[in-house]
Tab-separated table of C-alpha atoms and ligand atoms in Angstrom:
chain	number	residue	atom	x	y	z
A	1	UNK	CA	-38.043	-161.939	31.044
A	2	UNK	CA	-37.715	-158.576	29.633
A	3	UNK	CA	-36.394	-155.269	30.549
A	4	UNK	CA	-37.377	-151.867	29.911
A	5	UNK	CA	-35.592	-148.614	30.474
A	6	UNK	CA	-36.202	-145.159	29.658
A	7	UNK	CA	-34.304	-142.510	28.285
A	8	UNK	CA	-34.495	-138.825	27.622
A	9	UNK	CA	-34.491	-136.496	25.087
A	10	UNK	CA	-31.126	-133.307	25.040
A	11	UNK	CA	-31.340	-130.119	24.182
A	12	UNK	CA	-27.776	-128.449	23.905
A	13	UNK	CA	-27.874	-124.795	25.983
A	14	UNK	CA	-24.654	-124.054	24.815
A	15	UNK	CA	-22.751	-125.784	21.810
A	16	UNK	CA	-19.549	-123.929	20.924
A	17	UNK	CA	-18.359	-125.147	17.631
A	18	UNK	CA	-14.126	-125.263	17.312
A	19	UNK	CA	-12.342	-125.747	13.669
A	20	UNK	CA	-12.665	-128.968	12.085
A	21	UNK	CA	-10.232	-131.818	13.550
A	22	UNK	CA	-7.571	-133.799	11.653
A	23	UNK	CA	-10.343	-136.867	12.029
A	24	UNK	CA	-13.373	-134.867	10.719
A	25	UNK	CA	-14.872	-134.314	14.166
A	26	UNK	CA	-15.300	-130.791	15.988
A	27	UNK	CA	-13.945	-129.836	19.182
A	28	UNK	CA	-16.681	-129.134	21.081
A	29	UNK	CA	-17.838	-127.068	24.346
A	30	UNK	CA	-21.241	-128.641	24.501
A	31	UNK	CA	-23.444	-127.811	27.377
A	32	UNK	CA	-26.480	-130.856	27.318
A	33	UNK	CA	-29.453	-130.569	29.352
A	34	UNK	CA	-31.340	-133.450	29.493
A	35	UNK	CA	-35.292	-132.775	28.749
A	36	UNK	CA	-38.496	-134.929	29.738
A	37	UNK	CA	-39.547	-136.654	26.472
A	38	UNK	CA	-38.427	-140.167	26.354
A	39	UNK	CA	-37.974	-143.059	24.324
A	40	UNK	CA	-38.296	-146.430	25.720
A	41	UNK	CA	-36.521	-149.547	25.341
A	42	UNK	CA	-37.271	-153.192	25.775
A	43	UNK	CA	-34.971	-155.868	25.488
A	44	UNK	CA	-36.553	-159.727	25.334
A	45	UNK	CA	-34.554	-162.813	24.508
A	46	UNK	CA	-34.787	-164.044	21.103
A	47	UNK	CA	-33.598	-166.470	18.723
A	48	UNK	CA	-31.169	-163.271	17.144
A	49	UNK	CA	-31.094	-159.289	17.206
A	50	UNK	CA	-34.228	-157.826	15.717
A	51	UNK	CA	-35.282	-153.949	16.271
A	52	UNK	CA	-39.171	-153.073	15.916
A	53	UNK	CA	-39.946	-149.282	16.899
A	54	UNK	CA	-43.743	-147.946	17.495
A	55	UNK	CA	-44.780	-144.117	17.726
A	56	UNK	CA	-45.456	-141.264	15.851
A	57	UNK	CA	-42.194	-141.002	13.290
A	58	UNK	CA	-41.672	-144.930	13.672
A	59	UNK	CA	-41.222	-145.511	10.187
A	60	UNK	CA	-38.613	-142.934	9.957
A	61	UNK	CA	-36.047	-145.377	12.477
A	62	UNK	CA	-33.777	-148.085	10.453
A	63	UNK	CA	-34.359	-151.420	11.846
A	64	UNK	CA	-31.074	-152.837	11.019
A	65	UNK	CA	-27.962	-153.527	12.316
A	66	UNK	CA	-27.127	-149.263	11.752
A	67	UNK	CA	-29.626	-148.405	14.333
A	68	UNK	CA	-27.505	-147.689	17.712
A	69	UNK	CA	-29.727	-149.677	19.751
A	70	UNK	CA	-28.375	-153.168	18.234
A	71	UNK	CA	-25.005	-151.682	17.864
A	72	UNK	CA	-25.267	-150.824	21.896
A	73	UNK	CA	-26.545	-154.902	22.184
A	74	UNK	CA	-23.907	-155.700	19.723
A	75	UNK	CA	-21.118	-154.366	21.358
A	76	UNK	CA	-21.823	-155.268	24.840
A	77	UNK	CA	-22.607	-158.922	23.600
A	78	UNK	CA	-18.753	-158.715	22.203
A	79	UNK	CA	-16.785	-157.651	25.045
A	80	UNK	CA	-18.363	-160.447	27.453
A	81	UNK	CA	-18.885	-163.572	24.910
A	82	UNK	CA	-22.028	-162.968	24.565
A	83	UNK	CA	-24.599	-163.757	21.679
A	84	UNK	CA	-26.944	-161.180	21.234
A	85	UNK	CA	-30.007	-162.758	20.836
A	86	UNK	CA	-32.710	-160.070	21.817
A	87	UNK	CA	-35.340	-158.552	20.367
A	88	UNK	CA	-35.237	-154.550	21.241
A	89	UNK	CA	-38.227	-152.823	20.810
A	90	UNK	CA	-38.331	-148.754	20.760
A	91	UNK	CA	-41.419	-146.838	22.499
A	92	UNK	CA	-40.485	-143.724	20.117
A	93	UNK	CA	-41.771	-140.481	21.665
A	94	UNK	CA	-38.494	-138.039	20.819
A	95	UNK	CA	-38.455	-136.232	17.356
A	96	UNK	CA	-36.445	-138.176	14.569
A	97	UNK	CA	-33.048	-137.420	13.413
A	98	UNK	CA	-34.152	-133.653	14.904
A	99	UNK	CA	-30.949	-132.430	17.322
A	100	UNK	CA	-32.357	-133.834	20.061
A	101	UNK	CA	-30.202	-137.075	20.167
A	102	UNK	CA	-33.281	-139.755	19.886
A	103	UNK	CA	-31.329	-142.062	18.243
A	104	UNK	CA	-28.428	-141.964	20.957
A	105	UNK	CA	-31.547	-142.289	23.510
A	106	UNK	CA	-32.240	-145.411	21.978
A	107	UNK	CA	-28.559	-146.570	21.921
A	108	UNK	CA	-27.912	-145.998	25.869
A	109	UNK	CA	-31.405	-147.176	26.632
A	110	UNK	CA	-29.997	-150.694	24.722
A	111	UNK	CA	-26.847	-150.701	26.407
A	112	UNK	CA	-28.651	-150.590	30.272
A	113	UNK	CA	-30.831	-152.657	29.117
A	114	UNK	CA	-28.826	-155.333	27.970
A	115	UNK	CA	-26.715	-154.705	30.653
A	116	UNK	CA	-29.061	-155.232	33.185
A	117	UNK	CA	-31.045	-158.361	31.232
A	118	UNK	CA	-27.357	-160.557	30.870
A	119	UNK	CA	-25.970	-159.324	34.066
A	120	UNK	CA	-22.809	-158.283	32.929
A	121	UNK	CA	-21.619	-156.793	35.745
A	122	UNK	CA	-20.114	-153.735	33.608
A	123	UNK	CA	-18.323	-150.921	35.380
A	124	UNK	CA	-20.261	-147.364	34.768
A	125	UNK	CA	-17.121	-146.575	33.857
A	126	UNK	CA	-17.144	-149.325	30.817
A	127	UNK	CA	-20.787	-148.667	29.955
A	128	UNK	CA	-19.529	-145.058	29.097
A	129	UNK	CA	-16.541	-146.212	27.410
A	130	UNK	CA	-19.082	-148.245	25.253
A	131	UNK	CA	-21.493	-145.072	25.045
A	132	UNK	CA	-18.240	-142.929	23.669
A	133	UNK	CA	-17.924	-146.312	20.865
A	134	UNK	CA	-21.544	-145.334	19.688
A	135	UNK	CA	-21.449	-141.585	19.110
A	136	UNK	CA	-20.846	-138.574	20.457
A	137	UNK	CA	-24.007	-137.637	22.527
A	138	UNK	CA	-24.559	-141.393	23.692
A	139	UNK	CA	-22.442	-141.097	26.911
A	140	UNK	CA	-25.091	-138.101	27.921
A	141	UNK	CA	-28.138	-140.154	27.254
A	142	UNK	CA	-26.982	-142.289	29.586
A	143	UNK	CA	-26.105	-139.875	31.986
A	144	UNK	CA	-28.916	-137.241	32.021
A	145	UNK	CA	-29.286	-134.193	33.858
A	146	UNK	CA	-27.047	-131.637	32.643
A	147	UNK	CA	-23.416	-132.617	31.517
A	148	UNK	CA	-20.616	-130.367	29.897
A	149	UNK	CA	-19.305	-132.141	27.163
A	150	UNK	CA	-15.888	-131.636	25.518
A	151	UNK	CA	-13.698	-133.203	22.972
A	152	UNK	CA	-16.452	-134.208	20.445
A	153	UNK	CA	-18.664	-134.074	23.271
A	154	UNK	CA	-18.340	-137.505	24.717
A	155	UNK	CA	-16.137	-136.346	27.885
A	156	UNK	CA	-18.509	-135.449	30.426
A	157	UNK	CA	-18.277	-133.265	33.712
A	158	UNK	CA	-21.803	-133.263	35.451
A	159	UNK	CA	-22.833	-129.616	36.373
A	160	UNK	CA	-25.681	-128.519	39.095
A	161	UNK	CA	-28.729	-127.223	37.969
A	162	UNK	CA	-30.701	-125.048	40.707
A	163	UNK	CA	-34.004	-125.307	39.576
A	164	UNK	CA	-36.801	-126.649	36.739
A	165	UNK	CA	-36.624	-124.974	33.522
A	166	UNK	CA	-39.953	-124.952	30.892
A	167	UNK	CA	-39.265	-126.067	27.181
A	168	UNK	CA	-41.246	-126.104	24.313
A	169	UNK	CA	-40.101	-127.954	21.427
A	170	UNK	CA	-41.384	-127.480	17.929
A	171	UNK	CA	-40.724	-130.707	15.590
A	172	UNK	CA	-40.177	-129.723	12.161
A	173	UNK	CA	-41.053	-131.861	8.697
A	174	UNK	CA	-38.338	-134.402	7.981
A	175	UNK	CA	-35.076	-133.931	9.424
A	176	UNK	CA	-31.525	-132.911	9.105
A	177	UNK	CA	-28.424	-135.016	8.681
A	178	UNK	CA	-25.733	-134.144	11.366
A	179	UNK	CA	-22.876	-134.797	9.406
A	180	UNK	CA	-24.472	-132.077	6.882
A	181	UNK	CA	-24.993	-129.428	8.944
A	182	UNK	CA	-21.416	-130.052	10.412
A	183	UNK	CA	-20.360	-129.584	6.933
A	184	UNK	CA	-22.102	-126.310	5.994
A	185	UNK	CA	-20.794	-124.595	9.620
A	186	UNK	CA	-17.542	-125.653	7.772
A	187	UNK	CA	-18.352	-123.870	4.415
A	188	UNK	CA	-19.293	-120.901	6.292
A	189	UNK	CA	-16.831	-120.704	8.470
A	190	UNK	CA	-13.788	-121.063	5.653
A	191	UNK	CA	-10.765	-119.058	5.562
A	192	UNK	CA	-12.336	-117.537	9.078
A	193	UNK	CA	-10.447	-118.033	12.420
A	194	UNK	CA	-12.648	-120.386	14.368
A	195	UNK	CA	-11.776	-119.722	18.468
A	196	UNK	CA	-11.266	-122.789	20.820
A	197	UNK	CA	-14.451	-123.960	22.502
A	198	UNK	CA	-15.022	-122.855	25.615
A	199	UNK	CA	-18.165	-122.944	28.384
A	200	UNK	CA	-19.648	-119.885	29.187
A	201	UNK	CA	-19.094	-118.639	32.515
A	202	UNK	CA	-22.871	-117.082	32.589
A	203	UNK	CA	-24.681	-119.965	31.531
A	204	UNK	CA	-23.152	-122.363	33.562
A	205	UNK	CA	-23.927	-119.715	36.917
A	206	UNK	CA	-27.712	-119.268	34.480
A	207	UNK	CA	-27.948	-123.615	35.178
A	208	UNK	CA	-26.929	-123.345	38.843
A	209	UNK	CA	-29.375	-120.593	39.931
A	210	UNK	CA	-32.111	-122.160	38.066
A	211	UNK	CA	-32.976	-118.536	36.817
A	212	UNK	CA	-34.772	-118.895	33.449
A	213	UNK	CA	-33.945	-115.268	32.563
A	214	UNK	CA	-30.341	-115.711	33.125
A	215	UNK	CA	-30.113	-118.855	30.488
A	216	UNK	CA	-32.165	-117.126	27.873
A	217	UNK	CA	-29.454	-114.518	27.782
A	218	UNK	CA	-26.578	-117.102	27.672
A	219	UNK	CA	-28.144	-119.857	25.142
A	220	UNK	CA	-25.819	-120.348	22.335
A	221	UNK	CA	-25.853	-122.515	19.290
A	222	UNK	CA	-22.850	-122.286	16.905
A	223	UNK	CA	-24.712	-124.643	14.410
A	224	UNK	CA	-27.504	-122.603	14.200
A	225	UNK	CA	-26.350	-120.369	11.230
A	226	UNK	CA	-25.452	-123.680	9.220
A	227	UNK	CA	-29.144	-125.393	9.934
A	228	UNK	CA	-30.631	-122.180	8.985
A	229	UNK	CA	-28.836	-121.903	5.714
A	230	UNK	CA	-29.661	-125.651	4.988
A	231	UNK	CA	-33.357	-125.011	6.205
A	232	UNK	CA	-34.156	-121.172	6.028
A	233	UNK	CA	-37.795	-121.753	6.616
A	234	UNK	CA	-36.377	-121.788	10.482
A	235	UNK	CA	-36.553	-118.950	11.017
A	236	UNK	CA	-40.490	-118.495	10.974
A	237	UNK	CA	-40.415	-121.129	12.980
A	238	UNK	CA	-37.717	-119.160	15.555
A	239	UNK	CA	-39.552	-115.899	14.595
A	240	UNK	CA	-43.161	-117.142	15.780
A	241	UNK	CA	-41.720	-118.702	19.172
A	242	UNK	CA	-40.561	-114.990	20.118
A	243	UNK	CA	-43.525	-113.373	18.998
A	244	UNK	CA	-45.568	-115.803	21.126
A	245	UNK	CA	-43.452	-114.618	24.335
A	246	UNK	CA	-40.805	-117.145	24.448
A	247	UNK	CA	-37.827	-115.960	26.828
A	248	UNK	CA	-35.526	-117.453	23.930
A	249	UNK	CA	-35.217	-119.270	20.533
A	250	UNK	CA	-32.951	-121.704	19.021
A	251	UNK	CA	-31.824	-124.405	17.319
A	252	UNK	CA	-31.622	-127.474	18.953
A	253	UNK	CA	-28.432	-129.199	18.206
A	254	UNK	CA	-28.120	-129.939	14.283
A	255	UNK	CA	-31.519	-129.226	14.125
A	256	UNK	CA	-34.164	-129.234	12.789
A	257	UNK	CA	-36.253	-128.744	15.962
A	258	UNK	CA	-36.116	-125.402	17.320
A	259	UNK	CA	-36.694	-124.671	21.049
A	260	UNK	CA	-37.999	-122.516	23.055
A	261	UNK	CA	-37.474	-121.147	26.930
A	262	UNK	CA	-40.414	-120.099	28.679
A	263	UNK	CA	-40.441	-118.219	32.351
A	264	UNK	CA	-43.225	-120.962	33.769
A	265	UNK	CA	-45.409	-123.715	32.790
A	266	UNK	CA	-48.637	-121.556	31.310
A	267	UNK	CA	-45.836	-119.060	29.152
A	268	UNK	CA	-45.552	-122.863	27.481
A	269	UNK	CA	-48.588	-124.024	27.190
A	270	UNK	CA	-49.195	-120.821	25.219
A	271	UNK	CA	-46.039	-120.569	23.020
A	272	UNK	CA	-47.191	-124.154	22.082
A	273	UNK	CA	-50.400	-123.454	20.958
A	274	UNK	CA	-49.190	-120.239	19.251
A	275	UNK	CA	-46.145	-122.662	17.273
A	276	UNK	CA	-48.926	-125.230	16.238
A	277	UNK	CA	-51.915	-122.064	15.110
A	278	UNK	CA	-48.257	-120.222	13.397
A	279	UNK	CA	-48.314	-123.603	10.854
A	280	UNK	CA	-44.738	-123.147	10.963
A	281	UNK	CA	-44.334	-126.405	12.654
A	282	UNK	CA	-45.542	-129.947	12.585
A	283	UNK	CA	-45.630	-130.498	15.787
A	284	UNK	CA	-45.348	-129.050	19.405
A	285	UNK	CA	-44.307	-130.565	22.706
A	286	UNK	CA	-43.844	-128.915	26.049
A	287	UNK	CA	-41.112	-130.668	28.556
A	288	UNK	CA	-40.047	-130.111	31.637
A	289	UNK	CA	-35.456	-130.061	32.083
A	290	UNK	CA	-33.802	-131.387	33.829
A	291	UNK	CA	-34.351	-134.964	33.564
A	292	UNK	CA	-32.910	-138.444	34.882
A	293	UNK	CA	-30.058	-140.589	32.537
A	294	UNK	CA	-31.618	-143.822	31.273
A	295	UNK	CA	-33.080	-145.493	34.158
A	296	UNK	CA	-34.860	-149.087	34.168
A	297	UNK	CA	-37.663	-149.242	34.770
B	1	C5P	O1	-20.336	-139.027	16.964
B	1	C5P	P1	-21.496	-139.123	16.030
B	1	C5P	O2	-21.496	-140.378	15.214
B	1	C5P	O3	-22.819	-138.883	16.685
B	1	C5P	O4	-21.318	-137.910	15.016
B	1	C5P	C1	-22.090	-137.832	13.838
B	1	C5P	C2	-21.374	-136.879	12.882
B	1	C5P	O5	-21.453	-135.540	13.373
B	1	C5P	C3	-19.899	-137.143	12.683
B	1	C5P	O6	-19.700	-138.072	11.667
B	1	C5P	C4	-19.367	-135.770	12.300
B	1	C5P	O7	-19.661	-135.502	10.947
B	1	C5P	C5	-20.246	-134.840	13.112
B	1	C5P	N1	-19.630	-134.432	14.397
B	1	C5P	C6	-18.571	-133.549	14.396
B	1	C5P	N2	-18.008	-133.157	15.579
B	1	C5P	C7	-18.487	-133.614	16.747
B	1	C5P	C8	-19.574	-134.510	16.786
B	1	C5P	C9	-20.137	-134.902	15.579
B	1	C5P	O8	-18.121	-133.101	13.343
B	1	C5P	N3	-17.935	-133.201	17.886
């Protein structure tokens, strides 16, 4: 018997960056919204914990023990006696290590999985605790829709969205290290006063109307500046998006892919073909926010 769930893609809408914590992390006021590209994840008994991954960028995912997929199976199997004999197998359609939390996909679509394949009978409540235990972005993976996020992100309050917003997504060569870009918005931000995070009263009232204008004017990425100056070629990238009519352009998350908010589905289709002709971009995908948490399937 196997079981598969899928899981979506993030991009953030706002991520307010505070001063670097005590314990390395950033205080965060992260605004997810949970886009239609997916990864998904099988789980099958096996004689021990093996990860295979198909799809375009496959060979870019780790297949041991440090992908968050068998952590997720590793740390459920723990906390009920388990032995986590599966073999999880990733369906890999969201960027690689591009700010768009693919790997944390694949570590809440392990979790349900697993969850649902030894019938743990875990609490949602424990399954986020778990999520929190993987990384920062996993608890919204598992979650979906749109979520504000604070602490380092993992403390979720689930906010209304009024209506269906159209994304384009260009996927850039290789990718960026989190931890790296965190670093260089440290660099750039030293000796400066770095405010607390907070939500933006706009963009949250942009996400409940479902008005596509309103959220162009209140996107916000405070990492964008630091995965610029690590990847300046960006900003062609950001540049060719906006000529091409896009409402807005940024960074998603650490980067490298950049997105793009158009007013309806054809604006999309078009800024798409405009990224892929600009050669600015490896790749373009259009998606439809917001989307469903993991779900099986
Ligand atoms: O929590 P996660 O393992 O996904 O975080 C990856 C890295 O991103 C951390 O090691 C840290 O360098 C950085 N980070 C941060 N502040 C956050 C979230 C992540 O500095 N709120």
């Amino acid at each position: 018997m196997s079981v598969t769930v899928r899981v979506p893609a993030k991009v953030n809408v706002q991520l307010a960056v505070g001063a670097a914590r005590p314990d390395g992390y950033h205080d965060l006021a992260n605004v997810f919204l949970a886009v239609g590209l997916y990864d998904e994840v099988t789980v099958t008994p096996a004689e021990s914990l093996t990860v295979t991954c198909t799809g375009p960028d496959a060979g870019q995912v780790p297949l041991d023990r440090t992908n968050l997929a068998a952590r997720a199976a590793e740390l459920l199997a723990d906390r009920y006696g388990i032995d986590p004999a599966v073999h999880i197998h990733i369906a890999k359609d969201i960027p690689v290590a591009g700010g768009m939390a693919g790997g944390s996909a694949d570590g809440a679509g392990a979790l349900l999985a697993c969850d649902a394949l030894w019938s743990t009978g875990a609490s949602r409540q424990e399954l986020l605790d778990i999520c929190a235990e993987l990384g920062s972005d996993v608890p919204f993976s598992l979650v979906g829709g749109a979520a504000l996020g604070t602490g380092r992100g993992e403390r979720l309050t689930e906010l209304p969205v009024g209506g269906a917003f159209h994304w384009v997504f260009a996927v850039a060569d290789g990718g960026l290290s989190t931890p790296a870009v965190y670093r260089e918005f440290d660099r750039l931000n030293e000796g400066a006063h770095v405010p607390e995070p907070v939500a933006s009263p706009l963009l949250l009232d942009a996400l409940r109307t479902g008005d596509p204008g309103a959220l162009a004017a209140a996107l916000v990425n405070d990492l964008q500046p630091a995965a610029l100056s690590l990847r300046p070629s960006l900003a062609d990238t950001l540049a060719a998006g906006t000529d091409a009519g896009a409402l807005a352009a940024l960074v998603s998350g650490s980067g490298p892919t950049t997105a793009f908010l158009a007013k309806d589905d054809d604006a999309a289709q078009q800024i798409a073909e405009a990224l892929l002709a600009s050669g600015t971009c490896r790749t373009a995908r259009v998606a439809l926010a917001p989307a469903p948490g993991a779900t099986v399937l």
